[in-house]
XYZ file of C-alpha atoms in Angstrom:
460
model
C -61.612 -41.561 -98.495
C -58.659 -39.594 -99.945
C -56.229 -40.379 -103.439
C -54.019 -37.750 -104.374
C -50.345 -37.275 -105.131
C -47.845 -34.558 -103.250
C -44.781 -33.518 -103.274
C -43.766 -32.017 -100.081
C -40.685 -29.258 -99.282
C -39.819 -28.391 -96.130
C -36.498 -25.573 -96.115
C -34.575 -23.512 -93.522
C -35.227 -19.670 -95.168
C -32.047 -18.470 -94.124
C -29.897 -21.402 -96.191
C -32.315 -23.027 -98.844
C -29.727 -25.571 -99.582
C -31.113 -27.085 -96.204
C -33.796 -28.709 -97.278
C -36.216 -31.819 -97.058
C -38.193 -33.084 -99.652
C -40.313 -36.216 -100.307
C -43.996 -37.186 -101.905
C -46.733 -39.736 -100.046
C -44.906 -42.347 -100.517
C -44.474 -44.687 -97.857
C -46.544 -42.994 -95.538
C -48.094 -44.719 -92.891
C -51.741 -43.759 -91.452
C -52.275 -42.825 -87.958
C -55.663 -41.971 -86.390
C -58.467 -40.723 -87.803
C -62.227 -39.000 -87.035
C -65.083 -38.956 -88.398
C -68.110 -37.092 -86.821
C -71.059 -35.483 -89.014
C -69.279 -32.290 -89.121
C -65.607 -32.572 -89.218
C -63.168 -35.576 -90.268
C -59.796 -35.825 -90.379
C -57.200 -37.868 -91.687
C -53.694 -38.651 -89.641
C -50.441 -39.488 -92.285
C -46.816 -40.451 -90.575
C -44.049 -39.102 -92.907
C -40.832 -41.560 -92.465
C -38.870 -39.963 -94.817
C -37.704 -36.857 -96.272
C -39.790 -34.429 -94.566
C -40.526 -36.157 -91.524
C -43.438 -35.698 -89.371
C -47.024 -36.186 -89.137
C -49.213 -34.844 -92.041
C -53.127 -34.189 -90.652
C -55.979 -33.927 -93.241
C -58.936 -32.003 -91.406
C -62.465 -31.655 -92.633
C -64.863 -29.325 -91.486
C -68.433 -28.363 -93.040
C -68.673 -24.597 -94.093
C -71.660 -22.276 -93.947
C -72.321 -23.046 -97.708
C -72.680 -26.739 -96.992
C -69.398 -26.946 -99.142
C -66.331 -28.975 -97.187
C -63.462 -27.134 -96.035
C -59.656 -28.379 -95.906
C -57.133 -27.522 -93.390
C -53.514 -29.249 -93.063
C -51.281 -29.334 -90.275
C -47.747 -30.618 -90.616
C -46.478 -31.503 -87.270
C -42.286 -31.435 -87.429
C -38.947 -31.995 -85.476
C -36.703 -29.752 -87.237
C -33.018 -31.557 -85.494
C -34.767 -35.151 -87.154
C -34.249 -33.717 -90.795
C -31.286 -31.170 -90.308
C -28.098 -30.952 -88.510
C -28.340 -28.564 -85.800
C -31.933 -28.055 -86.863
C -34.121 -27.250 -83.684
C -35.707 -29.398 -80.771
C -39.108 -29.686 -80.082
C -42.064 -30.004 -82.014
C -42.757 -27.842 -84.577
C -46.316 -27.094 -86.255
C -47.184 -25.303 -89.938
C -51.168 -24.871 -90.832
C -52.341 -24.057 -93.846
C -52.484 -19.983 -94.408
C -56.723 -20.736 -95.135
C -58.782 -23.070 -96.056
C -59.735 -25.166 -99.664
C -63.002 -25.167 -100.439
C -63.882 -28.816 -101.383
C -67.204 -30.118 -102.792
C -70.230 -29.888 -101.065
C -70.916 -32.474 -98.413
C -73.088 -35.218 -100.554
C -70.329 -35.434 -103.382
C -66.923 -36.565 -104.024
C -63.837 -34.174 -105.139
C -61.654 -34.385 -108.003
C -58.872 -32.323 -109.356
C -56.375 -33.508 -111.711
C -54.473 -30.057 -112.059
C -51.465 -29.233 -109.494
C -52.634 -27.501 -106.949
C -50.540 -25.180 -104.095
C -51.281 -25.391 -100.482
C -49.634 -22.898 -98.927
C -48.445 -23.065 -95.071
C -47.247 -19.835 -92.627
C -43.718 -20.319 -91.926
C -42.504 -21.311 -88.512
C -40.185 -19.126 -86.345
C -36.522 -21.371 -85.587
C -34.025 -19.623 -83.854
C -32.306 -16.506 -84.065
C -35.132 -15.017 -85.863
C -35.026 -18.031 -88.399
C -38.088 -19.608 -90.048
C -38.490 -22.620 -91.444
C -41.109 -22.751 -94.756
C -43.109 -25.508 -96.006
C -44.442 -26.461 -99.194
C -46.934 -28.916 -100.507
C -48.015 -29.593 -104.409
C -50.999 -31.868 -105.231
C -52.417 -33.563 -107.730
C -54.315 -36.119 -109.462
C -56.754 -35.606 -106.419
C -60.048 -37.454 -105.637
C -61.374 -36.766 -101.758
C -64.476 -37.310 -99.505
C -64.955 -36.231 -96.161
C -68.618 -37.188 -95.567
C -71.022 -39.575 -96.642
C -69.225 -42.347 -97.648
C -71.042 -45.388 -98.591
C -68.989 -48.528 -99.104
C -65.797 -48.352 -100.823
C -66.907 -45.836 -103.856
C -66.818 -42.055 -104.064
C -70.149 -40.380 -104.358
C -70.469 -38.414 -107.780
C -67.949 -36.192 -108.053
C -67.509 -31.998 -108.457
C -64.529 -31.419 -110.524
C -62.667 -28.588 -109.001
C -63.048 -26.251 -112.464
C -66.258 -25.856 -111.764
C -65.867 -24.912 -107.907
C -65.222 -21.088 -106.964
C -61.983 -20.190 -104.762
C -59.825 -22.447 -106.467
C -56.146 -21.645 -106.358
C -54.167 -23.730 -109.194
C -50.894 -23.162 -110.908
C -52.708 -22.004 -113.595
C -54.957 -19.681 -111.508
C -51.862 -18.182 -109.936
C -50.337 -16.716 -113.313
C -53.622 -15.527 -114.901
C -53.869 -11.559 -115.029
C -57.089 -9.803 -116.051
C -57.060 -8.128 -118.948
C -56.880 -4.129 -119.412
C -60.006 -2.331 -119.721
C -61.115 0.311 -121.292
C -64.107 2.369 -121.050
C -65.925 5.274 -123.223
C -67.994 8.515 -120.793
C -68.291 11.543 -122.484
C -66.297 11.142 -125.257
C -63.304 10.720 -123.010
C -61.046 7.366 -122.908
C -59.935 6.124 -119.580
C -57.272 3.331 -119.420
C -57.610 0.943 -116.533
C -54.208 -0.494 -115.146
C -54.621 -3.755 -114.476
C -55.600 -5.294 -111.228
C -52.762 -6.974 -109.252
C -53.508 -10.405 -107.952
C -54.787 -10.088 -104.219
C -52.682 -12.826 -102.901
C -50.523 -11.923 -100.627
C -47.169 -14.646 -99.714
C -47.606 -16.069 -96.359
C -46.446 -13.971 -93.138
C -46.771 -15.229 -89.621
C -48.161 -11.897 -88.285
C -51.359 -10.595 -88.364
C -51.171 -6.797 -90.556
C -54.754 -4.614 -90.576
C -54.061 -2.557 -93.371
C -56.064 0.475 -93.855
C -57.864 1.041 -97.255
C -55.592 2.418 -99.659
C -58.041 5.260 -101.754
C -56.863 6.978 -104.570
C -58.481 10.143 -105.242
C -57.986 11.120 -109.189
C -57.903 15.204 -109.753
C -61.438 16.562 -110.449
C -61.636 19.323 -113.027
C -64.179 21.760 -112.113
C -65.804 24.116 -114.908
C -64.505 27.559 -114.959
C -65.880 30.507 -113.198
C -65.581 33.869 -113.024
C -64.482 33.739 -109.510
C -60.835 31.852 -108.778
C -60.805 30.669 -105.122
C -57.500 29.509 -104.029
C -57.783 27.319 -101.015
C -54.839 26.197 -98.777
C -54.638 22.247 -98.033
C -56.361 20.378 -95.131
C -54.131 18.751 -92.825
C -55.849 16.451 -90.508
C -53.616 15.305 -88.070
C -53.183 11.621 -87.329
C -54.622 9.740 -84.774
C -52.571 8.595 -82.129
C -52.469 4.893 -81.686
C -52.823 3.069 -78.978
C -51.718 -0.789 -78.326
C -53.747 -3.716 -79.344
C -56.120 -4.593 -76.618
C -57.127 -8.393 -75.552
C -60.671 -9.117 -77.226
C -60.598 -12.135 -74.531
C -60.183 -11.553 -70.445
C -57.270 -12.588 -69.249
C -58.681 -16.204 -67.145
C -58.766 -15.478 -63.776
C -56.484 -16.372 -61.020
C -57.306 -20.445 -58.954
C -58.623 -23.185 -60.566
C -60.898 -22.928 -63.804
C -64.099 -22.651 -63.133
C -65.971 -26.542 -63.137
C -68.070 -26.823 -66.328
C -70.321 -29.811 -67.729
C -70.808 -31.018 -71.579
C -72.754 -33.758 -72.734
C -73.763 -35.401 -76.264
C -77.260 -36.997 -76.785
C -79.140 -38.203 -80.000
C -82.999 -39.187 -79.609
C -82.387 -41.973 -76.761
C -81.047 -39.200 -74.455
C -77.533 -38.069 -73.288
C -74.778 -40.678 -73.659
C -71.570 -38.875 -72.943
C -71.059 -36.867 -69.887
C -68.035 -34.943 -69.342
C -67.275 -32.881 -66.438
C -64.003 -31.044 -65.476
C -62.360 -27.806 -64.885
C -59.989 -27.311 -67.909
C -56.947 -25.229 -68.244
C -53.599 -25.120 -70.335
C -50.236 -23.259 -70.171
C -48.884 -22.925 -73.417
C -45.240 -21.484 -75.075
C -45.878 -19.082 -77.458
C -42.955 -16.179 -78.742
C -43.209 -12.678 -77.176
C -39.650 -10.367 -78.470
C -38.109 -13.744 -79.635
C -38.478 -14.630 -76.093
C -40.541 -18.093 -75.403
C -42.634 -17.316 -72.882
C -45.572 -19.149 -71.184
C -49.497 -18.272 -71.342
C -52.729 -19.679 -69.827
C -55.619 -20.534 -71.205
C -59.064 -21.316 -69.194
C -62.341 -22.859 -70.827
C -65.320 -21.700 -69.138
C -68.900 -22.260 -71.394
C -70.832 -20.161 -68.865
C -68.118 -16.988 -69.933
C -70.067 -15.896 -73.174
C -66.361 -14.331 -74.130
C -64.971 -17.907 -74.324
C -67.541 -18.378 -76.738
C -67.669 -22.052 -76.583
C -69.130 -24.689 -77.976
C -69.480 -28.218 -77.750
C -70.835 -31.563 -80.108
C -70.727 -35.371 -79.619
C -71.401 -38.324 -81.224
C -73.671 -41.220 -79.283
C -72.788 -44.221 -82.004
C -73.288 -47.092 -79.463
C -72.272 -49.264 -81.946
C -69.009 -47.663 -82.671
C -65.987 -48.820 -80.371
C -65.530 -44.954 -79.769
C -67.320 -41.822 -78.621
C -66.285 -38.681 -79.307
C -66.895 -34.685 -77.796
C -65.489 -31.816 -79.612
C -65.270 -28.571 -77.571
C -64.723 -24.820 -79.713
C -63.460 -22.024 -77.521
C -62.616 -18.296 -78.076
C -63.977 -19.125 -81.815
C -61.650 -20.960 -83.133
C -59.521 -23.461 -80.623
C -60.514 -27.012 -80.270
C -60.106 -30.144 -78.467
C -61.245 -33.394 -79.340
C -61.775 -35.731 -76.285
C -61.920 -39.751 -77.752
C -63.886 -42.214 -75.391
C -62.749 -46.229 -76.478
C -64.741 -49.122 -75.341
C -62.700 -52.132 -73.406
C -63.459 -55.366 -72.720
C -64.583 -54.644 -68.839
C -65.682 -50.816 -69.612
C -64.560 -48.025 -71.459
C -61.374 -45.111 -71.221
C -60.105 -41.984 -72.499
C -57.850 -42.669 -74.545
C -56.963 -39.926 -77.228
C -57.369 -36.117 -76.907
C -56.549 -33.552 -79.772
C -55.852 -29.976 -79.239
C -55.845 -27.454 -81.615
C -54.787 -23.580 -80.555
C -55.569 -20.377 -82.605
C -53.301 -18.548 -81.074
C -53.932 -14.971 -82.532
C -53.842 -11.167 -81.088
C -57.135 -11.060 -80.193
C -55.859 -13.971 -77.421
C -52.797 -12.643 -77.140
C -51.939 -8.848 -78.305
C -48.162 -9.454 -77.562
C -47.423 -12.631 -79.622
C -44.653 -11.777 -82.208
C -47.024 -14.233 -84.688
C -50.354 -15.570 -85.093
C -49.945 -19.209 -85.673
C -52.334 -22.525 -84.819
C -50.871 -25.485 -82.437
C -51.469 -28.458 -82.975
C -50.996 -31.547 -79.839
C -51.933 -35.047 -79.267
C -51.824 -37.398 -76.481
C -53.305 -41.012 -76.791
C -53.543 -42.708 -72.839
C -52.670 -45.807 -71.490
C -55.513 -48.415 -71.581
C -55.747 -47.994 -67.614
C -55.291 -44.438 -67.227
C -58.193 -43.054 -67.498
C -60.778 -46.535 -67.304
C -64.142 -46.439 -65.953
C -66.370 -49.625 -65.310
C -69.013 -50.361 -67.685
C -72.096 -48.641 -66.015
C -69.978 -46.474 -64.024
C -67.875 -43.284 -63.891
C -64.529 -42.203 -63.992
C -63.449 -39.578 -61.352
C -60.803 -37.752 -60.131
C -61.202 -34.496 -57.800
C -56.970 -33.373 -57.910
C -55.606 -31.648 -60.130
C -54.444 -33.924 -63.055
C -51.649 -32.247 -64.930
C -50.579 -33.909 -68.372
C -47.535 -32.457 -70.472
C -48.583 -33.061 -74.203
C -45.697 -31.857 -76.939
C -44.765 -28.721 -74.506
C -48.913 -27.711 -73.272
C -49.733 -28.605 -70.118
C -52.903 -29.560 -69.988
C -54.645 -29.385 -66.406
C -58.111 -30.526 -65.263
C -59.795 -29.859 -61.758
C -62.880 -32.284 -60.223
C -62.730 -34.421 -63.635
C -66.071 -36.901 -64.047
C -66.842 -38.386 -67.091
C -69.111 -41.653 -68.082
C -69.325 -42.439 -71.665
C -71.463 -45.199 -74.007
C -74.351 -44.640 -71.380
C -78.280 -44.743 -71.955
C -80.201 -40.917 -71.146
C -77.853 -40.529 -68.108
C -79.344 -37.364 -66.164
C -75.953 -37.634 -63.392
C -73.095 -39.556 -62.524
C -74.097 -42.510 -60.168
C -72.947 -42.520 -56.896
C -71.777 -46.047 -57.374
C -69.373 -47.420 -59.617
C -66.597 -44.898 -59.481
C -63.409 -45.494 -60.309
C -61.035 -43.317 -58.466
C -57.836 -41.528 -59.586
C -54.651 -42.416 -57.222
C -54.885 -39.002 -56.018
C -58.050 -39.065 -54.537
C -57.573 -42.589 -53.550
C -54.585 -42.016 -51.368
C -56.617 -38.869 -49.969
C -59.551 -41.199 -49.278
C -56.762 -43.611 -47.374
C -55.428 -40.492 -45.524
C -58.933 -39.585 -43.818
C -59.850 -42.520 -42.221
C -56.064 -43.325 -40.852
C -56.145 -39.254 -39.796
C -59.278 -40.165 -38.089
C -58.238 -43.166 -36.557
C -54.877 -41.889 -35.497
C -56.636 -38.586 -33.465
C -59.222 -41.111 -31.892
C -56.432 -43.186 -30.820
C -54.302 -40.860 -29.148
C -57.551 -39.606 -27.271
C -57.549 -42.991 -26.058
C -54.291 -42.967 -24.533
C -55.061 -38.726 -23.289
C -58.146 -40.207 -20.949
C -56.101 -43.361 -19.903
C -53.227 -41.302 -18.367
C -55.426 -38.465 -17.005
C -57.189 -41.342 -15.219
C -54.031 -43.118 -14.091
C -52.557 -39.579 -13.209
C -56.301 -39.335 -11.206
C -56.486 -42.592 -9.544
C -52.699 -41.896 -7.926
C -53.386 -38.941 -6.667
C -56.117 -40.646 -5.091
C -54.604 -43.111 -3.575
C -52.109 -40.717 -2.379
C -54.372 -38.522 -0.373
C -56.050 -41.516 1.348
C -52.512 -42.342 2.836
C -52.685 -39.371 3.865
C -55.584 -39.030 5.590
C -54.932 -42.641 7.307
C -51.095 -41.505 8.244
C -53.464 -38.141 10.655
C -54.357 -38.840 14.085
């Protein structure tokens, strides 16, 4: 459950007379999740900034909940010769929330700040969201009431207006009868960038006055020469050429498994290397301990959906939604989420997270009710500029402490269907034309037969 006001800004940086702005207001709600660890909340923006507005929800180490926002945008819907395609902003980190058990409130404005976008010509676009008068929660709701709630004064990592402005005050400390004058600290925000800077420690070494002595030692200076640098290396391999390698994930409460997914799983996505939009791959392989994946379900069988949320290289995800029909079941949403950062990809001009969704036709993907859904091809689906590829796809979903896919019950993609057509009409063709082989080599046989008894009659 969420309440809040916003007002949103979304500006060309170059010419900040082009600009978008609009509040809540009219906004329509799309899809939404909500799984024991992470939740999410889908807004459609109709006017003003245009776009869709995601709300995600994900459970920290500290129990506390952490927010996330994505604002998903077409720049050329809001501004004349803005650019095509989809555009995507995230949040530059997180909000710490309330803990998990309790409700959220803050009444004071709060900034959420997003990493700008790259447009073209070395253009960004930057947006901007203020809210207030805030009252969320992500997890255990009961009814139509908020659980007690943590006000957000009392909740560390807060970043208000107020907060922003504050300076600590100058300090001064007594040693040894000597007064030292501390400058004061400058705030530790930083404004958003879209590239990722390690800075080295700045130390500041204050002159040390060392009692005299009847010797005076004059020492020349230390130069230690830098060390060369060498170029950002890939923490993750490069995936390997041919299909992905096949991997299984399942999600099971105390009855046993009840969501079985199998598939090779691969995506090609655009990403800016030099200002030049260029195409990368990405493989998920669980068995690859540098993928580092992970993967959770739900087994609800009393929900209409089931869900299966796979984490890989850390911090990617996708979301895989199962819905129940009136003959069986289908996939019918998937949610993709890309961290796409240096340790992925050393060359990107900017670290930035991409966001896609894709919700299937009814028949599509449908499996029967106690059976499977297969398809051996490649599948290739385009989804907001990633291609998203599987190889040997099975999955059954809503089942009872399946172990394996049945051998009956499959329901086939066209691919393998028209392969499984091909085979027997192959076979039947070849056996056929053997057929009509023999047949002539006898006919050819039985002539020459006949022709050498003429012979032999026609001798004396």
């Amino acid at each position: 459950m969420m309440d809040l006001s916003a007002n949103l800004t979304l500006l060309l940086k170059s010419n900040s007379s082009l600009k978008a702005e609009s509040t809540l207001e009219g906004s329509a709600m799309g899809s939404g999740v909500c799984d024991p660890s992470v939740s999410s909340i889908d807004l459609t923006l109709a006017s003003g900034v245009k776009g869709n507005l995601d709300f995600s929800f994900k459970l920290g180490a500290d129990s506390n909940v952490n927010m996330d926002l994505t604002l998903t945008f077409m720049p050329d819907t809001m501004f004349k010769n803005g650019d095509t395609g989809m555009k995507t902003a995230t949040t530059v980190s997180s909000t710490k929330l309330s803990t998990m058990t309790a409700s959220y409130t803050c009444t004071a404005p709060m900034v959420i700040k997003f990493k700008s976008v790259a447009g073209t010509d070395g253009d960004e676009y930057e947006f901007s969201m203020t809210i207030s008068d805030v009252k969320i929660q992500a997890f255990n709701v009961t009814g139509a009431s908020y659980s007690p709630a943590e006000d957000c004064t009392a909740i560390d990592g807060l970043t208000t207006e107020a907060a922003m402005t504050s300076q600590p005050p100058v300090q001064t400390t007594e040693k040894n009868n000597e007064t030292t004058s501390e400058a004061p600290t400058a705030p530790t925000t930083k404004p958003p960038t879209n590239e990722s800077t390690s800075e080295a420690p700045v130390v500041t070494t204050q002159p040390t006055t060392k009692p005299p002595t009847n010797e005076s030692t004059s020492e020349a200076p230390v130069t230690t020469p830098a060390k060369p640098t060498t170029p950002a290396q890939p923490v993750y391999p490069t995936p390997a050429p041919g299909a992905p390698a096949v991997n299984t994930y399942k999600a099971a409460n105390v009855n046993g498994t009840c969501l079985m997914f199998k598939a090779g799983i691969e995506f090609t996505l655009p990403v800016l290397v030099n200002k030049v939009n260029v195409t990368k791959t990405l493989g998920i392989n669980k068995e690859d301990k540098s993928n580092e994946t992970e993967y959770a379900g739900d087994c609800d069988a009393s929900n209409m959906t089931q869900t299966m949320t796979v984490t890989f290289y850390k911090t990617s995800t996708m979301l895989m939604t199962f819905t129940k029909s009136d003959t069986g079941y289908y996939f019918s949403d998937v949610d993709i989420t890309f961290n796409l950062n240096k340790e992925l990809f050393p060359d990107i001009d900017k670290e930035e997270t991409l966001m896609v969704r894709k919700t299937f036709l009814k028949d599509q993907f449908a499996a029967d009710k106690d059976g499977s859904y297969k398809c051996n091809d490649k599948s290739e689906l385009a989804i907001q500029g990633v291609n998203f590829r599987t190889y040997n796809l099975q999955y059954a979903a809503f089942q009872k402490n399946i172990t394996e896919f049945k051998s009956s019950g499959i329901s086939e993609c066209s691919a393998d269907s028209d392969t499984n057509s091909v085979v027997p009409i192959a076979v039947g063709a070849a056996l056929a034309g053997l057929v009509v082989i023999v047949l002539i080599a006898y006919l050819i046989g039985r002539k020459r037969s006949r022709h050498l008894e003429e012979v032999y009659k026609s001798m004396p």
